[in-house]
Structure formats: C-alpha cells, structure tokens
mmCIF file of C-alpha atoms in Angstrom:
data_model
loop_
_atom_site.group_PDB
_atom_site.id
_atom_site.type_symbol
_atom_site.label_atom_id
_atom_site.label_comp_id
_atom_site.label_asym_id
_atom_site.label_seq_id
_atom_site.Cartn_x
_atom_site.Cartn_y
_atom_site.Cartn_z
ATOM 1 C CA MET A 1 -10.871 -36.445 -11.257
ATOM 2 C CA SER A 2 -8.339 -35.076 -8.789
ATOM 3 C CA ASP A 3 -7.583 -37.009 -5.599
ATOM 4 C CA SER A 4 -7.611 -33.742 -3.627
ATOM 5 C CA PRO A 5 -10.354 -33.182 -1.026
ATOM 6 C CA LEU A 6 -13.546 -31.866 -2.595
ATOM 7 C CA TYR A 7 -13.325 -28.462 -0.945
ATOM 8 C CA ILE A 8 -9.806 -28.050 -2.419
ATOM 9 C CA GLN A 9 -11.165 -28.886 -5.888
ATOM 10 C CA ILE A 10 -13.891 -26.270 -5.493
ATOM 11 C CA LYS A 11 -11.405 -23.745 -4.172
ATOM 12 C CA GLN A 12 -9.145 -24.405 -7.173
ATOM 13 C CA PHE A 13 -12.091 -24.086 -9.573
ATOM 14 C CA ILE A 14 -12.919 -20.646 -8.178
ATOM 15 C CA ALA A 15 -9.262 -19.560 -8.110
ATOM 16 C CA ASP A 16 -8.770 -20.681 -11.720
ATOM 17 C CA ASN A 17 -11.749 -18.592 -12.832
ATOM 18 C CA ILE A 18 -10.318 -15.562 -11.033
ATOM 19 C CA GLU A 19 -6.751 -15.988 -12.294
ATOM 20 C CA SER A 20 -7.872 -16.590 -15.890
ATOM 21 C CA GLY A 21 -9.914 -13.397 -15.880
ATOM 22 C CA ARG A 22 -13.209 -15.171 -16.489
ATOM 23 C CA TRP A 23 -14.289 -13.774 -13.145
ATOM 24 C CA PRO A 24 -12.841 -10.235 -12.993
ATOM 25 C CA VAL A 25 -12.621 -7.942 -9.965
ATOM 26 C CA GLY A 26 -16.137 -7.109 -8.773
ATOM 27 C CA HIS A 27 -17.695 -10.197 -10.373
ATOM 28 C CA ARG A 28 -20.291 -12.020 -8.261
ATOM 29 C CA ILE A 29 -19.247 -15.659 -8.266
ATOM 30 C CA THR A 30 -21.480 -18.692 -8.658
ATOM 31 C CA THR A 31 -23.717 -19.076 -5.610
ATOM 32 C CA GLU A 32 -23.056 -21.691 -2.932
ATOM 33 C CA LEU A 33 -26.267 -23.480 -3.869
ATOM 34 C CA GLU A 34 -25.231 -23.682 -7.533
ATOM 35 C CA LEU A 35 -21.768 -24.948 -6.558
ATOM 36 C CA THR A 36 -23.249 -27.666 -4.348
ATOM 37 C CA LYS A 37 -25.269 -28.902 -7.335
ATOM 38 C CA GLN A 38 -22.354 -28.568 -9.777
ATOM 39 C CA PHE A 39 -19.954 -30.591 -7.619
ATOM 40 C CA GLY A 40 -22.501 -32.831 -5.885
ATOM 41 C CA VAL A 41 -21.299 -31.898 -2.417
ATOM 42 C CA SER A 42 -22.717 -30.469 0.802
ATOM 43 C CA ARG A 43 -23.206 -26.763 1.437
ATOM 44 C CA MET A 44 -20.630 -27.050 4.229
ATOM 45 C CA THR A 45 -17.958 -28.239 1.776
ATOM 46 C CA VAL A 46 -18.586 -25.300 -0.577
ATOM 47 C CA ASN A 47 -18.643 -22.900 2.344
ATOM 48 C CA LYS A 48 -15.205 -24.056 3.520
ATOM 49 C CA ALA A 49 -13.696 -23.464 0.062
ATOM 50 C CA ILE A 50 -15.159 -19.964 -0.087
ATOM 51 C CA ARG A 51 -14.112 -19.144 3.486
ATOM 52 C CA ASP A 52 -10.506 -20.062 2.636
ATOM 53 C CA LEU A 53 -10.537 -17.736 -0.375
ATOM 54 C CA VAL A 54 -12.087 -14.943 1.683
ATOM 55 C CA SER A 55 -9.322 -15.322 4.282
ATOM 56 C CA GLU A 56 -6.717 -15.181 1.490
ATOM 57 C CA GLY A 57 -8.163 -11.889 0.255
ATOM 58 C CA LYS A 58 -9.419 -13.219 -3.088
ATOM 59 C CA LEU A 59 -13.132 -13.057 -2.295
ATOM 60 C CA GLN A 60 -15.388 -10.776 -0.286
ATOM 61 C CA ARG A 61 -18.798 -11.646 1.126
ATOM 62 C CA LYS A 62 -21.499 -8.971 1.045
ATOM 63 C CA PRO A 63 -24.583 -9.711 3.155
ATOM 64 C CA ARG A 64 -27.714 -10.348 1.054
ATOM 65 C CA ALA A 65 -25.743 -9.548 -2.119
ATOM 66 C CA GLY A 66 -23.420 -12.515 -2.626
ATOM 67 C CA THR A 67 -19.696 -13.228 -2.822
ATOM 68 C CA PHE A 68 -17.496 -11.082 -5.057
ATOM 69 C CA VAL A 69 -13.984 -11.181 -6.505
ATOM 70 C CA CYS A 70 -11.609 -8.784 -4.707
ATOM 71 C CA ALA A 71 -8.872 -6.629 -6.165
ATOM 72 C CA PRO A 72 -5.440 -8.206 -5.499
ATOM 73 C CA GLU A 73 -4.055 -6.967 -2.195
ATOM 74 C CA GLU A 74 -0.838 -4.980 -2.510
ATOM 75 C CA LYS A 75 2.016 -6.889 -0.895
ATOM 76 C CA ALA A 76 4.830 -5.394 1.088
ATOM 77 C CA GLU A 77 8.193 -6.127 -0.520
ATOM 78 C CA SER A 78 11.768 -6.572 0.702
ATOM 79 C CA PRO A 79 14.987 -7.168 -1.265
ATOM 80 C CA LEU A 80 16.265 -10.728 -1.105
ATOM 81 C CA LEU A 81 19.929 -10.019 -1.869
ATOM 82 C CA ASP A 82 20.349 -7.073 0.474
ATOM 83 C CA ILE A 83 19.576 -6.136 4.071
ATOM 84 C CA ARG A 84 17.415 -3.108 4.699
ATOM 85 C CA ASN A 85 15.985 -1.757 7.903
ATOM 86 C CA ILE A 86 12.338 -2.842 7.957
ATOM 87 C CA ALA A 87 11.324 0.434 9.644
ATOM 88 C CA ASP A 88 12.781 2.376 6.702
ATOM 89 C CA GLU A 89 11.011 0.109 4.190
ATOM 90 C CA VAL A 90 7.627 0.686 5.817
ATOM 91 C CA ASN A 91 8.130 4.447 6.089
ATOM 92 C CA GLN A 92 9.231 4.642 2.445
ATOM 93 C CA ARG A 93 5.930 3.040 1.446
ATOM 94 C CA GLY A 94 4.170 5.910 3.213
ATOM 95 C CA LYS A 95 2.943 3.675 6.033
ATOM 96 C CA HIS A 96 3.383 3.865 9.803
ATOM 97 C CA TYR A 97 5.962 1.546 11.389
ATOM 98 C CA ARG A 98 5.904 0.217 14.935
ATOM 99 C CA SER A 99 7.137 -2.856 16.747
ATOM 100 C CA GLU A 100 6.351 -4.985 19.785
ATOM 101 C CA VAL A 101 9.280 -6.518 21.662
ATOM 102 C CA LYS A 102 8.117 -9.890 22.978
ATOM 103 C CA LYS A 103 11.411 -11.207 24.352
ATOM 104 C CA GLN A 104 14.899 -9.808 24.918
ATOM 105 C CA LEU A 105 17.082 -11.921 27.182
ATOM 106 C CA ALA A 106 20.155 -14.109 27.612
ATOM 107 C CA VAL A 107 19.751 -17.829 26.906
ATOM 108 C CA THR A 108 21.954 -20.900 26.746
ATOM 109 C CA ALA A 109 22.860 -22.204 23.299
ATOM 110 C CA ASP A 110 21.488 -25.673 22.580
ATOM 111 C CA ASP A 111 22.794 -27.912 19.781
ATOM 112 C CA ALA A 112 20.776 -26.258 17.012
ATOM 113 C CA ILE A 113 21.534 -22.677 18.018
ATOM 114 C CA ALA A 114 25.205 -23.388 18.748
ATOM 115 C CA THR A 115 25.497 -24.684 15.177
ATOM 116 C CA LYS A 116 23.559 -21.744 13.693
ATOM 117 C CA LEU A 117 25.637 -19.152 15.523
ATOM 118 C CA GLY A 118 28.984 -20.970 15.431
ATOM 119 C CA VAL A 119 29.492 -21.015 19.219
ATOM 120 C CA MET A 120 30.190 -23.654 21.837
ATOM 121 C CA LEU A 121 27.293 -25.701 23.180
ATOM 122 C CA GLY A 122 26.084 -24.161 26.452
ATOM 123 C CA LYS A 123 27.500 -20.693 25.767
ATOM 124 C CA GLU A 124 25.346 -17.775 26.931
ATOM 125 C CA ILE A 125 23.966 -15.889 23.943
ATOM 126 C CA PHE A 126 21.442 -13.113 23.408
ATOM 127 C CA TYR A 127 17.928 -13.740 22.119
ATOM 128 C CA SER A 128 15.178 -11.391 20.925
ATOM 129 C CA GLU A 129 11.705 -11.854 19.490
ATOM 130 C CA ILE A 130 10.001 -8.861 17.877
ATOM 131 C CA ILE A 131 6.852 -8.330 15.814
ATOM 132 C CA HIS A 132 7.123 -5.594 13.168
ATOM 133 C CA PHE A 133 3.968 -3.796 12.009
ATOM 134 C CA GLU A 134 2.947 -1.807 8.933
ATOM 135 C CA ASN A 135 0.172 0.428 10.218
ATOM 136 C CA ASP A 136 -1.674 -2.062 12.427
ATOM 137 C CA THR A 137 -0.851 -5.131 10.340
ATOM 138 C CA PRO A 138 1.923 -7.488 11.529
ATOM 139 C CA ILE A 139 4.233 -8.124 8.583
ATOM 140 C CA GLN A 140 7.233 -9.803 10.183
ATOM 141 C CA LEU A 141 8.046 -11.914 13.219
ATOM 142 C CA GLU A 142 11.774 -11.602 13.877
ATOM 143 C CA VAL A 143 13.410 -14.319 15.987
ATOM 144 C CA ARG A 144 17.113 -13.545 16.473
ATOM 145 C CA TRP A 145 20.148 -15.003 18.248
ATOM 146 C CA VAL A 146 23.241 -12.806 18.705
ATOM 147 C CA ASN A 147 26.790 -13.634 19.746
ATOM 148 C CA PRO A 148 27.510 -11.376 22.768
ATOM 149 C CA SER A 149 31.243 -11.486 22.049
ATOM 150 C CA HIS A 150 30.599 -9.214 19.050
ATOM 151 C CA ALA A 151 27.561 -7.220 20.253
ATOM 152 C CA PRO A 152 27.937 -7.028 24.053
ATOM 153 C CA ASP A 153 25.391 -4.220 24.498
ATOM 154 C CA TYR A 154 22.582 -5.917 22.568
ATOM 155 C CA LEU A 155 20.336 -6.561 25.575
ATOM 156 C CA SER A 156 20.549 -2.960 26.786
ATOM 157 C CA GLN A 157 19.069 -1.549 23.571
ATOM 158 C CA ASN A 158 15.510 -0.240 23.315
ATOM 159 C CA PHE A 159 14.198 -2.073 20.270
ATOM 160 C CA SER A 160 10.931 -0.179 20.435
ATOM 161 C CA GLU A 161 12.922 2.843 19.228
ATOM 162 C CA MET A 162 15.330 1.149 16.833
ATOM 163 C CA THR A 163 15.412 -2.214 15.115
ATOM 164 C CA PRO A 164 18.021 -4.904 15.804
ATOM 165 C CA ASN A 165 19.067 -4.490 12.174
ATOM 166 C CA GLU A 166 19.796 -0.797 12.728
ATOM 167 C CA TYR A 167 21.745 -1.431 15.923
ATOM 168 C CA LEU A 168 23.811 -4.306 14.526
ATOM 169 C CA SER A 169 24.543 -2.460 11.275
ATOM 170 C CA ASN A 170 25.982 0.431 13.271
ATOM 171 C CA SER A 171 27.876 -1.586 15.886
ATOM 172 C CA CYS A 172 29.005 -4.500 13.673
ATOM 173 C CA PRO A 173 29.344 -3.281 10.056
ATOM 174 C CA LEU A 174 28.100 -5.959 7.676
ATOM 175 C CA SER A 175 30.661 -7.883 5.644
ATOM 176 C CA ALA A 176 28.687 -10.956 4.499
ATOM 177 C CA ILE A 177 25.169 -12.375 4.589
ATOM 178 C CA GLU A 178 23.673 -15.827 4.074
ATOM 179 C CA HIS A 179 20.041 -16.194 3.034
ATOM 180 C CA THR A 180 17.733 -19.150 2.557
ATOM 181 C CA VAL A 181 14.012 -18.774 1.829
ATOM 182 C CA GLU A 182 11.245 -21.344 2.121
ATOM 183 C CA ALA A 183 7.474 -21.519 2.317
ATOM 184 C CA VAL A 184 6.325 -23.053 5.595
ATOM 185 C CA LEU A 185 3.105 -23.794 7.438
ATOM 186 C CA PRO A 186 3.502 -21.784 10.656
ATOM 187 C CA ASP A 187 3.032 -23.218 14.122
ATOM 188 C CA GLN A 188 0.476 -21.765 16.516
ATOM 189 C CA HIS A 189 2.906 -19.230 17.985
ATOM 190 C CA VAL A 190 3.765 -17.778 14.567
ATOM 191 C CA GLN A 191 0.083 -17.798 13.549
ATOM 192 C CA GLU A 192 -0.878 -15.806 16.619
ATOM 193 C CA SER A 193 2.061 -13.396 16.287
ATOM 194 C CA LEU A 194 1.216 -12.560 12.669
ATOM 195 C CA ALA A 195 -2.592 -12.862 12.996
ATOM 196 C CA LEU A 196 -2.658 -15.620 10.361
ATOM 197 C CA LYS A 197 -5.501 -17.864 9.360
ATOM 198 C CA GLN A 198 -4.912 -21.518 10.140
ATOM 199 C CA SER A 199 -4.323 -22.473 6.503
ATOM 200 C CA GLU A 200 -2.213 -19.440 5.540
ATOM 201 C CA PRO A 201 1.441 -20.177 4.694
ATOM 202 C CA CYS A 202 4.473 -18.097 5.665
ATOM 203 C CA LEU A 203 7.591 -16.990 3.867
ATOM 204 C CA LEU A 204 10.503 -17.836 6.141
ATOM 205 C CA LEU A 205 13.797 -16.046 5.549
ATOM 206 C CA ASN A 206 16.682 -17.681 7.402
ATOM 207 C CA ARG A 207 19.489 -15.114 7.654
ATOM 208 C CA ARG A 208 23.006 -15.167 9.100
ATOM 209 C CA THR A 209 25.249 -12.081 9.131
ATOM 210 C CA TRP A 210 28.978 -11.579 9.520
ATOM 211 C CA SER A 211 31.082 -8.560 10.461
ATOM 212 C CA LYS A 212 34.642 -8.971 9.196
ATOM 213 C CA ASP A 213 35.246 -12.691 9.861
ATOM 214 C CA ASN A 214 32.854 -12.881 12.822
ATOM 215 C CA LEU A 215 29.467 -14.602 12.677
ATOM 216 C CA VAL A 216 27.404 -12.073 14.623
ATOM 217 C CA SER A 217 23.750 -12.986 14.241
ATOM 218 C CA SER A 218 21.352 -15.708 13.106
ATOM 219 C CA ALA A 219 17.709 -14.791 12.522
ATOM 220 C CA LEU A 220 14.443 -16.373 11.431
ATOM 221 C CA LEU A 221 12.192 -13.800 9.730
ATOM 222 C CA TYR A 222 8.590 -14.953 9.254
ATOM 223 C CA HIS A 223 6.310 -13.057 6.831
ATOM 224 C CA PRO A 224 2.610 -13.622 6.009
ATOM 225 C CA GLY A 225 2.550 -15.256 2.579
ATOM 226 C CA SER A 226 -0.553 -13.297 1.547
ATOM 227 C CA LYS A 227 0.896 -9.902 2.471
ATOM 228 C CA TYR A 228 4.609 -10.090 1.698
ATOM 229 C CA LYS A 229 7.014 -10.860 -1.109
ATOM 230 C CA LEU A 230 10.770 -11.001 -1.474
ATOM 231 C CA SER A 231 12.490 -9.843 -4.649
ATOM 232 C CA SER A 232 15.931 -9.632 -6.179
ATOM 233 C CA LYS A 233 17.589 -7.862 -9.073
ATOM 234 C CA ILE A 234 20.733 -9.138 -10.724
ATOM 235 C CA VAL A 235 22.568 -7.003 -13.278
ATOM 236 C CA LEU A 236 24.410 -9.051 -15.914
ATOM 237 C CA ASP A 237 27.323 -7.633 -17.860
#
C-alpha cells in the first residue's frame, strides 16, 4: 500500500482510470459512497480527491446526475527555444489578448537581482509586473527587471498597448537568450495573479536576454500548469 495520504491514493486511482481509457470522456465515475466503501475512508476524504480533480479540469460535477470525466482542456503553447510576443501568440490562436500592468517603477538592485542582471549592488534598475490574459483567463504573470543603461525609456512605455517583449525587441535587438524551466508550487501572490487553485502547480520560465554583449533583461514568467505548455523543435542534420 502506498504511503501517500489516502485522498492522494483515491485521486491517483481515478486519474489512472481516466488516463488508461477505462473511464472515457463523458463517463460517470464511481460514486463517492462507493469510493468510501472501496477505500474504507470518510466521505470527506473522497470529496477532497474529487474536488482536486475537478479543479484540474479532469472531472465535472453535475447536480443530481453525478461526476463525469471531462474532455482534456486545450493548453496554450509557447516555443521554448525562441522568444515570441505573447500578444501575437494569443491572437494567432484566434483569442483576445489583453494585459494588466500591476507595477512599473524604478527599484534598487539587491544581491539576487544584481546577480541576475549583472549590475552593481544598489544600482537603480527598472521593474515591471504584468498579467497577460487569453480572453478572460490569465495565462502568464511576467515579473521583469531591466537594465536602464540599455533601455532608458522602459518606464515611459504604455505596456497596456504593447508588451515589454515587443518594446525590448525593437529597442534592443536580441542577440542571445538563456532559459531555464521548472515546475513550482506558487506562492499566494502568484496564485492570486493567475487565479490558481491552492494545489495547482506552475511552469516557471526563467529568462535572461542579451543585445550584442549587453545583458538587458531578466524575467520570471509564471504559467498555470493546467493551461499552458512549452515546446521545442530541434532539426538534426
């Protein structure tokens, strides 16, 4: 028997039935009462497992009818080995793009940011925090630090009309990028910004960009794990 909490075991049991095809899209799953008997647990434990799967988009509750398997939700997709304007990506998918600028100001570089951006400790740098939406769904929280020596007009831009990516690509033509990707459990601020459930993970893309030999920008790009994926294509000779 697994050492995982009982609700995790039940959640995995349901997920395995869905992923194996034993419970196809539209299938009404085993009732909560039957699952409590099968696993010898409380109704509350079963309910938590099902609620998690509902929040992840794998199950749907229908009042007085039961709980049913959902069709997989289509995920937004971005290239991993390239930089594209997120507004263009959303529009190309036939969806409506908009953004909310939460912060856009000058700050003082602490140890971590000075290292990320390759500047002296205590130097004044530019900071922005923007939520990007596909229709009315938040799909990316962008947290960015910019070296003002290379993009002096950054704070005067209207990022409700253009993205930082678009501005920086035009003012500081890209010469090199550095990417790292990891799955993280978001803090409360990221959860609220992306309207995430408490247990939902994020994809975090850590990106630094250079123009010529100048390190211009360092950004943290948070994406809802259930709604986003990153991809790459490598052509081999």
